[in-house]
Amino acid sequence: MKTIRFPRRAVLLGGLAAFLSGCASKFRSYGGPEVTRVRLYKGQRLLVLDGADRVLQTYPVGLGFAPEGHKQFEGDGRTPEGAYVVDKRNPDSTYHLSVGISYPNQADIAFAEAQGRSPGGDIFIHGGPRPGIDPTDVRDWTAGCIAVTDRQIEDIYAMVKDGTPIHIFA
């Protein structure tokens, strides 16, 4: 039996190509129907992406570490409830990717200020948890954000555009 020899350069380049092909971009493209509304059902831990005439996708979610009730103050660990808008995106998020929600609105600000407190802010739908940093053994671990897997936030980031309404229910 004759041994086949491969040049070292060919083996190294082939290995490098195989490695790099596994490093796919976190930015996905989406050519399907427009997402016209996002719904979050906190009690069911379910995020729903709606199209004009049907549900396009659903995702299980994690919430803030104290998920019961509407977010009122910075640091309360709650996820907001009510009508908001997707208003920003962060391609360099600590949590892989993130899509921002327009919390706090004027009513949220007025309520918190009347109590002499801050309503908080920076509420996002984001990826995670980060192994070794965030808890991986509990469902509700964020400071008030909505957490999905890194793979799921890649889809959401591609599908949901700024200006899309989001309705968050208890």
mmCIF file with all atom_site columns, C-alpha atoms in Angstrom, residues 2-166:
data_model
loop_
_atom_site.group_PDB
_atom_site.id
_atom_site.type_symbol
_atom_site.label_atom_id
_atom_site.label_alt_id
_atom_site.label_comp_id
_atom_site.label_asym_id
_atom_site.label_entity_id
_atom_site.label_seq_id
_atom_site.pdbx_PDB_ins_code
_atom_site.Cartn_x
_atom_site.Cartn_y
_atom_site.Cartn_z
_atom_site.occupancy
_atom_site.B_iso_or_equiv
_atom_site.pdbx_formal_charge
_atom_site.auth_seq_id
_atom_site.auth_comp_id
_atom_site.auth_asym_id
_atom_site.auth_atom_id
_atom_site.pdbx_PDB_model_num
ATOM 1   C CA . LYS A 1 2   ? 1.389   3.346  -1.047 1.00 0.00 ? 2   LYS A CA 1
ATOM 2   C CA . THR A 1 3   ? 1.220   6.274  1.384  1.00 0.00 ? 3   THR A CA 1
ATOM 3   C CA . ILE A 1 4   ? -0.144  9.509  -0.019 1.00 0.00 ? 4   ILE A CA 1
ATOM 4   C CA . ARG A 1 5   ? 1.701   12.571 1.190  1.00 0.00 ? 5   ARG A CA 1
ATOM 5   C CA . PHE A 1 6   ? 0.187   16.042 1.300  1.00 0.00 ? 6   PHE A CA 1
ATOM 6   C CA . PRO A 1 7   ? 2.334   19.140 1.378  1.00 0.00 ? 7   PRO A CA 1
ATOM 7   C CA . ARG A 1 8   ? 2.316   20.787 4.809  1.00 0.00 ? 8   ARG A CA 1
ATOM 8   C CA . ARG A 1 9   ? 1.101   24.075 3.303  1.00 0.00 ? 9   ARG A CA 1
ATOM 9   C CA . ALA A 1 10  ? -1.981  22.379 1.785  1.00 0.00 ? 10  ALA A CA 1
ATOM 10  C CA . VAL A 1 11  ? -2.851  20.762 5.127  1.00 0.00 ? 11  VAL A CA 1
ATOM 11  C CA . LEU A 1 12  ? -2.441  24.051 7.024  1.00 0.00 ? 12  LEU A CA 1
ATOM 12  C CA . LEU A 1 13  ? -4.445  26.077 4.504  1.00 0.00 ? 13  LEU A CA 1
ATOM 13  C CA . GLY A 1 14  ? -7.183  23.443 4.418  1.00 0.00 ? 14  GLY A CA 1
ATOM 14  C CA . GLY A 1 15  ? -7.375  23.463 8.217  1.00 0.00 ? 15  GLY A CA 1
ATOM 15  C CA . LEU A 1 16  ? -7.497  27.245 8.295  1.00 0.00 ? 16  LEU A CA 1
ATOM 16  C CA . ALA A 1 17  ? -10.295 27.309 5.696  1.00 0.00 ? 17  ALA A CA 1
ATOM 17  C CA . ALA A 1 18  ? -12.296 24.759 7.688  1.00 0.00 ? 18  ALA A CA 1
ATOM 18  C CA . PHE A 1 19  ? -11.814 26.781 10.884 1.00 0.00 ? 19  PHE A CA 1
ATOM 19  C CA . LEU A 1 20  ? -12.837 30.070 9.286  1.00 0.00 ? 20  LEU A CA 1
ATOM 20  C CA . SER A 1 21  ? -15.929 28.559 7.694  1.00 0.00 ? 21  SER A CA 1
ATOM 21  C CA . GLY A 1 22  ? -17.134 27.824 11.218 1.00 0.00 ? 22  GLY A CA 1
ATOM 22  C CA . CYS A 1 23  ? -16.816 31.502 12.137 1.00 0.00 ? 23  CYS A CA 1
ATOM 23  C CA . ALA A 1 24  ? -19.947 32.632 10.342 1.00 0.00 ? 24  ALA A CA 1
ATOM 24  C CA . SER A 1 25  ? -21.026 36.228 10.775 1.00 0.00 ? 25  SER A CA 1
ATOM 25  C CA . LYS A 1 26  ? -23.512 37.069 13.504 1.00 0.00 ? 26  LYS A CA 1
ATOM 26  C CA . PHE A 1 27  ? -25.243 39.365 11.012 1.00 0.00 ? 27  PHE A CA 1
ATOM 27  C CA . ARG A 1 28  ? -27.906 37.448 9.129  1.00 0.00 ? 28  ARG A CA 1
ATOM 28  C CA . SER A 1 29  ? -30.043 38.547 6.225  1.00 0.00 ? 29  SER A CA 1
ATOM 29  C CA . TYR A 1 30  ? -33.807 38.235 6.143  1.00 0.00 ? 30  TYR A CA 1
ATOM 30  C CA . GLY A 1 31  ? -35.923 38.388 3.011  1.00 0.00 ? 31  GLY A CA 1
ATOM 31  C CA . GLY A 1 32  ? -39.257 37.239 4.394  1.00 0.00 ? 32  GLY A CA 1
ATOM 32  C CA . PRO A 1 33  ? -42.437 39.124 5.285  1.00 0.00 ? 33  PRO A CA 1
ATOM 33  C CA . GLU A 1 34  ? -42.101 42.341 7.275  1.00 0.00 ? 34  GLU A CA 1
ATOM 34  C CA . VAL A 1 35  ? -42.399 42.074 11.053 1.00 0.00 ? 35  VAL A CA 1
ATOM 35  C CA . THR A 1 36  ? -45.272 44.466 11.808 1.00 0.00 ? 36  THR A CA 1
ATOM 36  C CA . ARG A 1 37  ? -45.453 43.977 15.584 1.00 0.00 ? 37  ARG A CA 1
ATOM 37  C CA . VAL A 1 38  ? -43.613 42.282 18.414 1.00 0.00 ? 38  VAL A CA 1
ATOM 38  C CA . ARG A 1 39  ? -45.549 40.844 21.358 1.00 0.00 ? 39  ARG A CA 1
ATOM 39  C CA . LEU A 1 40  ? -44.063 39.678 24.644 1.00 0.00 ? 40  LEU A CA 1
ATOM 40  C CA . TYR A 1 41  ? -46.114 37.565 27.052 1.00 0.00 ? 41  TYR A CA 1
ATOM 41  C CA . LYS A 1 42  ? -44.130 37.758 30.275 1.00 0.00 ? 42  LYS A CA 1
ATOM 42  C CA . GLY A 1 43  ? -46.159 35.121 32.131 1.00 0.00 ? 43  GLY A CA 1
ATOM 43  C CA . GLN A 1 44  ? -45.656 32.624 29.316 1.00 0.00 ? 44  GLN A CA 1
ATOM 44  C CA . ARG A 1 45  ? -42.051 33.740 28.684 1.00 0.00 ? 45  ARG A CA 1
ATOM 45  C CA . LEU A 1 46  ? -42.911 33.980 24.985 1.00 0.00 ? 46  LEU A CA 1
ATOM 46  C CA . LEU A 1 47  ? -41.812 36.508 22.365 1.00 0.00 ? 47  LEU A CA 1
ATOM 47  C CA . VAL A 1 48  ? -43.940 36.631 19.187 1.00 0.00 ? 48  VAL A CA 1
ATOM 48  C CA . LEU A 1 49  ? -42.968 38.286 15.901 1.00 0.00 ? 49  LEU A CA 1
ATOM 49  C CA . ASP A 1 50  ? -46.103 39.117 13.897 1.00 0.00 ? 50  ASP A CA 1
ATOM 50  C CA . GLY A 1 51  ? -46.394 39.716 10.177 1.00 0.00 ? 51  GLY A CA 1
ATOM 51  C CA . ALA A 1 52  ? -49.313 41.435 8.473  1.00 0.00 ? 52  ALA A CA 1
ATOM 52  C CA . ASP A 1 53  ? -51.480 38.319 8.466  1.00 0.00 ? 53  ASP A CA 1
ATOM 53  C CA . ARG A 1 54  ? -49.745 35.637 10.544 1.00 0.00 ? 54  ARG A CA 1
ATOM 54  C CA . VAL A 1 55  ? -47.262 34.860 13.277 1.00 0.00 ? 55  VAL A CA 1
ATOM 55  C CA . LEU A 1 56  ? -43.796 34.716 11.707 1.00 0.00 ? 56  LEU A CA 1
ATOM 56  C CA . GLN A 1 57  ? -41.787 33.354 14.626 1.00 0.00 ? 57  GLN A CA 1
ATOM 57  C CA . THR A 1 58  ? -41.941 32.681 18.374 1.00 0.00 ? 58  THR A CA 1
ATOM 58  C CA . TYR A 1 59  ? -39.130 32.421 20.913 1.00 0.00 ? 59  TYR A CA 1
ATOM 59  C CA . PRO A 1 60  ? -38.900 31.370 24.555 1.00 0.00 ? 60  PRO A CA 1
ATOM 60  C CA . VAL A 1 61  ? -37.375 34.156 26.662 1.00 0.00 ? 61  VAL A CA 1
ATOM 61  C CA . GLY A 1 62  ? -35.828 34.978 29.997 1.00 0.00 ? 62  GLY A CA 1
ATOM 62  C CA . LEU A 1 63  ? -36.708 38.196 31.805 1.00 0.00 ? 63  LEU A CA 1
ATOM 63  C CA . GLY A 1 64  ? -35.452 40.389 34.627 1.00 0.00 ? 64  GLY A CA 1
ATOM 64  C CA . PHE A 1 65  ? -34.492 38.706 37.896 1.00 0.00 ? 65  PHE A CA 1
ATOM 65  C CA . ALA A 1 66  ? -37.743 39.988 39.510 1.00 0.00 ? 66  ALA A CA 1
ATOM 66  C CA . PRO A 1 67  ? -40.141 39.559 36.580 1.00 0.00 ? 67  PRO A CA 1
ATOM 67  C CA . GLU A 1 68  ? -43.517 40.104 38.286 1.00 0.00 ? 68  GLU A CA 1
ATOM 68  C CA . GLY A 1 69  ? -45.079 43.515 37.634 1.00 0.00 ? 69  GLY A CA 1
ATOM 69  C CA . HIS A 1 70  ? -44.211 46.525 35.498 1.00 0.00 ? 70  HIS A CA 1
ATOM 70  C CA . LYS A 1 71  ? -40.729 48.029 35.682 1.00 0.00 ? 71  LYS A CA 1
ATOM 71  C CA . GLN A 1 72  ? -40.928 51.174 37.798 1.00 0.00 ? 72  GLN A CA 1
ATOM 72  C CA . PHE A 1 73  ? -37.419 52.023 38.933 1.00 0.00 ? 73  PHE A CA 1
ATOM 73  C CA . GLU A 1 74  ? -33.823 51.548 37.971 1.00 0.00 ? 74  GLU A CA 1
ATOM 74  C CA . GLY A 1 75  ? -32.465 48.370 39.526 1.00 0.00 ? 75  GLY A CA 1
ATOM 75  C CA . ASP A 1 76  ? -35.827 46.761 40.347 1.00 0.00 ? 76  ASP A CA 1
ATOM 76  C CA . GLY A 1 77  ? -35.091 43.757 38.091 1.00 0.00 ? 77  GLY A CA 1
ATOM 77  C CA . ARG A 1 78  ? -38.448 43.987 36.352 1.00 0.00 ? 78  ARG A CA 1
ATOM 78  C CA . THR A 1 79  ? -39.216 43.934 32.650 1.00 0.00 ? 79  THR A CA 1
ATOM 79  C CA . PRO A 1 80  ? -41.552 46.751 31.515 1.00 0.00 ? 80  PRO A CA 1
ATOM 80  C CA . GLU A 1 81  ? -45.183 46.209 30.512 1.00 0.00 ? 81  GLU A CA 1
ATOM 81  C CA . GLY A 1 82  ? -47.066 48.327 27.992 1.00 0.00 ? 82  GLY A CA 1
ATOM 82  C CA . ALA A 1 83  ? -46.727 49.706 24.475 1.00 0.00 ? 83  ALA A CA 1
ATOM 83  C CA . TYR A 1 84  ? -43.252 50.674 23.287 1.00 0.00 ? 84  TYR A CA 1
ATOM 84  C CA . VAL A 1 85  ? -41.275 50.806 20.034 1.00 0.00 ? 85  VAL A CA 1
ATOM 85  C CA . VAL A 1 86  ? -38.072 49.151 18.885 1.00 0.00 ? 86  VAL A CA 1
ATOM 86  C CA . ASP A 1 87  ? -35.901 52.253 18.749 1.00 0.00 ? 87  ASP A CA 1
ATOM 87  C CA . LYS A 1 88  ? -32.265 51.220 18.434 1.00 0.00 ? 88  LYS A CA 1
ATOM 88  C CA . ARG A 1 89  ? -29.884 48.351 17.847 1.00 0.00 ? 89  ARG A CA 1
ATOM 89  C CA . ASN A 1 90  ? -26.444 47.555 19.170 1.00 0.00 ? 90  ASN A CA 1
ATOM 90  C CA . PRO A 1 91  ? -24.186 45.484 16.905 1.00 0.00 ? 91  PRO A CA 1
ATOM 91  C CA . ASP A 1 92  ? -21.428 45.601 19.547 1.00 0.00 ? 92  ASP A CA 1
ATOM 92  C CA . SER A 1 93  ? -23.578 44.484 22.482 1.00 0.00 ? 93  SER A CA 1
ATOM 93  C CA . THR A 1 94  ? -21.961 42.758 25.433 1.00 0.00 ? 94  THR A CA 1
ATOM 94  C CA . TYR A 1 95  ? -24.737 40.200 24.866 1.00 0.00 ? 95  TYR A CA 1
ATOM 95  C CA . HIS A 1 96  ? -23.836 39.297 21.246 1.00 0.00 ? 96  HIS A CA 1
ATOM 96  C CA . LEU A 1 97  ? -26.420 41.575 19.561 1.00 0.00 ? 97  LEU A CA 1
ATOM 97  C CA . SER A 1 98  ? -29.282 43.630 20.965 1.00 0.00 ? 98  SER A CA 1
ATOM 98  C CA . VAL A 1 99  ? -32.419 45.450 19.875 1.00 0.00 ? 99  VAL A CA 1
ATOM 99  C CA . GLY A 1 100 ? -33.522 48.381 22.055 1.00 0.00 ? 100 GLY A CA 1
ATOM 100 C CA . ILE A 1 101 ? -36.971 49.150 23.412 1.00 0.00 ? 101 ILE A CA 1
ATOM 101 C CA . SER A 1 102 ? -38.196 52.726 23.971 1.00 0.00 ? 102 SER A CA 1
ATOM 102 C CA . TYR A 1 103 ? -38.609 52.337 27.758 1.00 0.00 ? 103 TYR A CA 1
ATOM 103 C CA . PRO A 1 104 ? -39.096 54.616 29.625 1.00 0.00 ? 104 PRO A CA 1
ATOM 104 C CA . ASN A 1 105 ? -42.028 56.480 28.108 1.00 0.00 ? 105 ASN A CA 1
ATOM 105 C CA . GLN A 1 106 ? -43.399 59.749 29.521 1.00 0.00 ? 106 GLN A CA 1
ATOM 106 C CA . ALA A 1 107 ? -45.737 57.967 31.972 1.00 0.00 ? 107 ALA A CA 1
ATOM 107 C CA . ASP A 1 108 ? -42.866 55.785 33.253 1.00 0.00 ? 108 ASP A CA 1
ATOM 108 C CA . ILE A 1 109 ? -40.680 58.879 33.767 1.00 0.00 ? 109 ILE A CA 1
ATOM 109 C CA . ALA A 1 110 ? -43.454 60.838 35.530 1.00 0.00 ? 110 ALA A CA 1
ATOM 110 C CA . PHE A 1 111 ? -44.236 57.967 37.914 1.00 0.00 ? 111 PHE A CA 1
ATOM 111 C CA . ALA A 1 112 ? -40.596 57.427 38.889 1.00 0.00 ? 112 ALA A CA 1
ATOM 112 C CA . GLU A 1 113 ? -39.925 61.149 39.298 1.00 0.00 ? 113 GLU A CA 1
ATOM 113 C CA . ALA A 1 114 ? -42.998 61.509 41.523 1.00 0.00 ? 114 ALA A CA 1
ATOM 114 C CA . GLN A 1 115 ? -41.363 58.916 43.798 1.00 0.00 ? 115 GLN A CA 1
ATOM 115 C CA . GLY A 1 116 ? -38.027 60.726 43.654 1.00 0.00 ? 116 GLY A CA 1
ATOM 116 C CA . ARG A 1 117 ? -36.444 57.843 41.735 1.00 0.00 ? 117 ARG A CA 1
ATOM 117 C CA . SER A 1 118 ? -35.040 57.058 38.296 1.00 0.00 ? 118 SER A CA 1
ATOM 118 C CA . PRO A 1 119 ? -37.129 54.877 35.964 1.00 0.00 ? 119 PRO A CA 1
ATOM 119 C CA . GLY A 1 120 ? -33.993 53.242 34.582 1.00 0.00 ? 120 GLY A CA 1
ATOM 120 C CA . GLY A 1 121 ? -33.554 52.561 30.901 1.00 0.00 ? 121 GLY A CA 1
ATOM 121 C CA . ASP A 1 122 ? -31.492 50.558 28.450 1.00 0.00 ? 122 ASP A CA 1
ATOM 122 C CA . ILE A 1 123 ? -34.076 47.805 28.049 1.00 0.00 ? 123 ILE A CA 1
ATOM 123 C CA . PHE A 1 124 ? -33.124 45.476 25.208 1.00 0.00 ? 124 PHE A CA 1
ATOM 124 C CA . ILE A 1 125 ? -33.912 42.158 23.614 1.00 0.00 ? 125 ILE A CA 1
ATOM 125 C CA . HIS A 1 126 ? -30.491 40.513 23.635 1.00 0.00 ? 126 HIS A CA 1
ATOM 126 C CA . GLY A 1 127 ? -28.537 37.272 23.467 1.00 0.00 ? 127 GLY A CA 1
ATOM 127 C CA . GLY A 1 128 ? -26.811 35.401 26.243 1.00 0.00 ? 128 GLY A CA 1
ATOM 128 C CA . PRO A 1 129 ? -26.233 34.345 28.880 1.00 0.00 ? 129 PRO A CA 1
ATOM 129 C CA . ARG A 1 130 ? -22.457 34.656 28.754 1.00 0.00 ? 130 ARG A CA 1
ATOM 130 C CA . PRO A 1 131 ? -20.965 31.437 30.155 1.00 0.00 ? 131 PRO A CA 1
ATOM 131 C CA . GLY A 1 132 ? -18.817 32.085 33.187 1.00 0.00 ? 132 GLY A CA 1
ATOM 132 C CA . ILE A 1 133 ? -20.257 35.586 33.662 1.00 0.00 ? 133 ILE A CA 1
ATOM 133 C CA . ASP A 1 134 ? -24.067 35.360 33.747 1.00 0.00 ? 134 ASP A CA 1
ATOM 134 C CA . PRO A 1 135 ? -26.038 32.638 35.522 1.00 0.00 ? 135 PRO A CA 1
ATOM 135 C CA . THR A 1 136 ? -26.813 29.772 33.166 1.00 0.00 ? 136 THR A CA 1
ATOM 136 C CA . ASP A 1 137 ? -28.980 27.786 35.572 1.00 0.00 ? 137 ASP A CA 1
ATOM 137 C CA . VAL A 1 138 ? -31.900 30.231 35.918 1.00 0.00 ? 138 VAL A CA 1
ATOM 138 C CA . ARG A 1 139 ? -34.387 31.458 33.340 1.00 0.00 ? 139 ARG A CA 1
ATOM 139 C CA . ASP A 1 140 ? -34.827 35.037 34.567 1.00 0.00 ? 140 ASP A CA 1
ATOM 140 C CA . TRP A 1 141 ? -31.388 36.552 35.026 1.00 0.00 ? 141 TRP A CA 1
ATOM 141 C CA . THR A 1 142 ? -31.296 39.973 33.341 1.00 0.00 ? 142 THR A CA 1
ATOM 142 C CA . ALA A 1 143 ? -31.597 43.393 34.983 1.00 0.00 ? 143 ALA A CA 1
ATOM 143 C CA . GLY A 1 144 ? -34.952 43.882 33.198 1.00 0.00 ? 144 GLY A CA 1
ATOM 144 C CA . CYS A 1 145 ? -34.126 43.012 29.608 1.00 0.00 ? 145 CYS A CA 1
ATOM 145 C CA . ILE A 1 146 ? -35.540 40.214 27.461 1.00 0.00 ? 146 ILE A CA 1
ATOM 146 C CA . ALA A 1 147 ? -33.018 37.424 26.856 1.00 0.00 ? 147 ALA A CA 1
ATOM 147 C CA . VAL A 1 148 ? -32.965 34.902 24.018 1.00 0.00 ? 148 VAL A CA 1
ATOM 148 C CA . THR A 1 149 ? -30.111 32.728 22.757 1.00 0.00 ? 149 THR A CA 1
ATOM 149 C CA . ASP A 1 150 ? -27.346 34.221 20.641 1.00 0.00 ? 150 ASP A CA 1
ATOM 150 C CA . ARG A 1 151 ? -28.664 32.367 17.573 1.00 0.00 ? 151 ARG A CA 1
ATOM 151 C CA . GLN A 1 152 ? -32.184 33.678 18.190 1.00 0.00 ? 152 GLN A CA 1
ATOM 152 C CA . ILE A 1 153 ? -31.063 37.304 18.595 1.00 0.00 ? 153 ILE A CA 1
ATOM 153 C CA . GLU A 1 154 ? -29.289 37.011 15.245 1.00 0.00 ? 154 GLU A CA 1
ATOM 154 C CA . ASP A 1 155 ? -32.650 36.219 13.645 1.00 0.00 ? 155 ASP A CA 1
ATOM 155 C CA . ILE A 1 156 ? -34.525 38.889 15.611 1.00 0.00 ? 156 ILE A CA 1
ATOM 156 C CA . TYR A 1 157 ? -31.871 41.499 14.805 1.00 0.00 ? 157 TYR A CA 1
ATOM 157 C CA . ALA A 1 158 ? -32.273 40.748 11.085 1.00 0.00 ? 158 ALA A CA 1
ATOM 158 C CA . MET A 1 159 ? -36.084 40.567 11.122 1.00 0.00 ? 159 MET A CA 1
ATOM 159 C CA . VAL A 1 160 ? -37.194 43.430 13.399 1.00 0.00 ? 160 VAL A CA 1
ATOM 160 C CA . LYS A 1 161 ? -36.610 46.976 12.164 1.00 0.00 ? 161 LYS A CA 1
ATOM 161 C CA . ASP A 1 162 ? -36.415 50.189 14.173 1.00 0.00 ? 162 ASP A CA 1
ATOM 162 C CA . GLY A 1 163 ? -39.888 51.692 14.562 1.00 0.00 ? 163 GLY A CA 1
ATOM 163 C CA . THR A 1 164 ? -41.614 48.320 14.997 1.00 0.00 ? 164 THR A CA 1
ATOM 164 C CA . PRO A 1 165 ? -44.178 48.460 17.838 1.00 0.00 ? 165 PRO A CA 1
ATOM 165 C CA . ILE A 1 166 ? -43.670 46.104 20.777 1.00 0.00 ? 166 ILE A CA 1
#
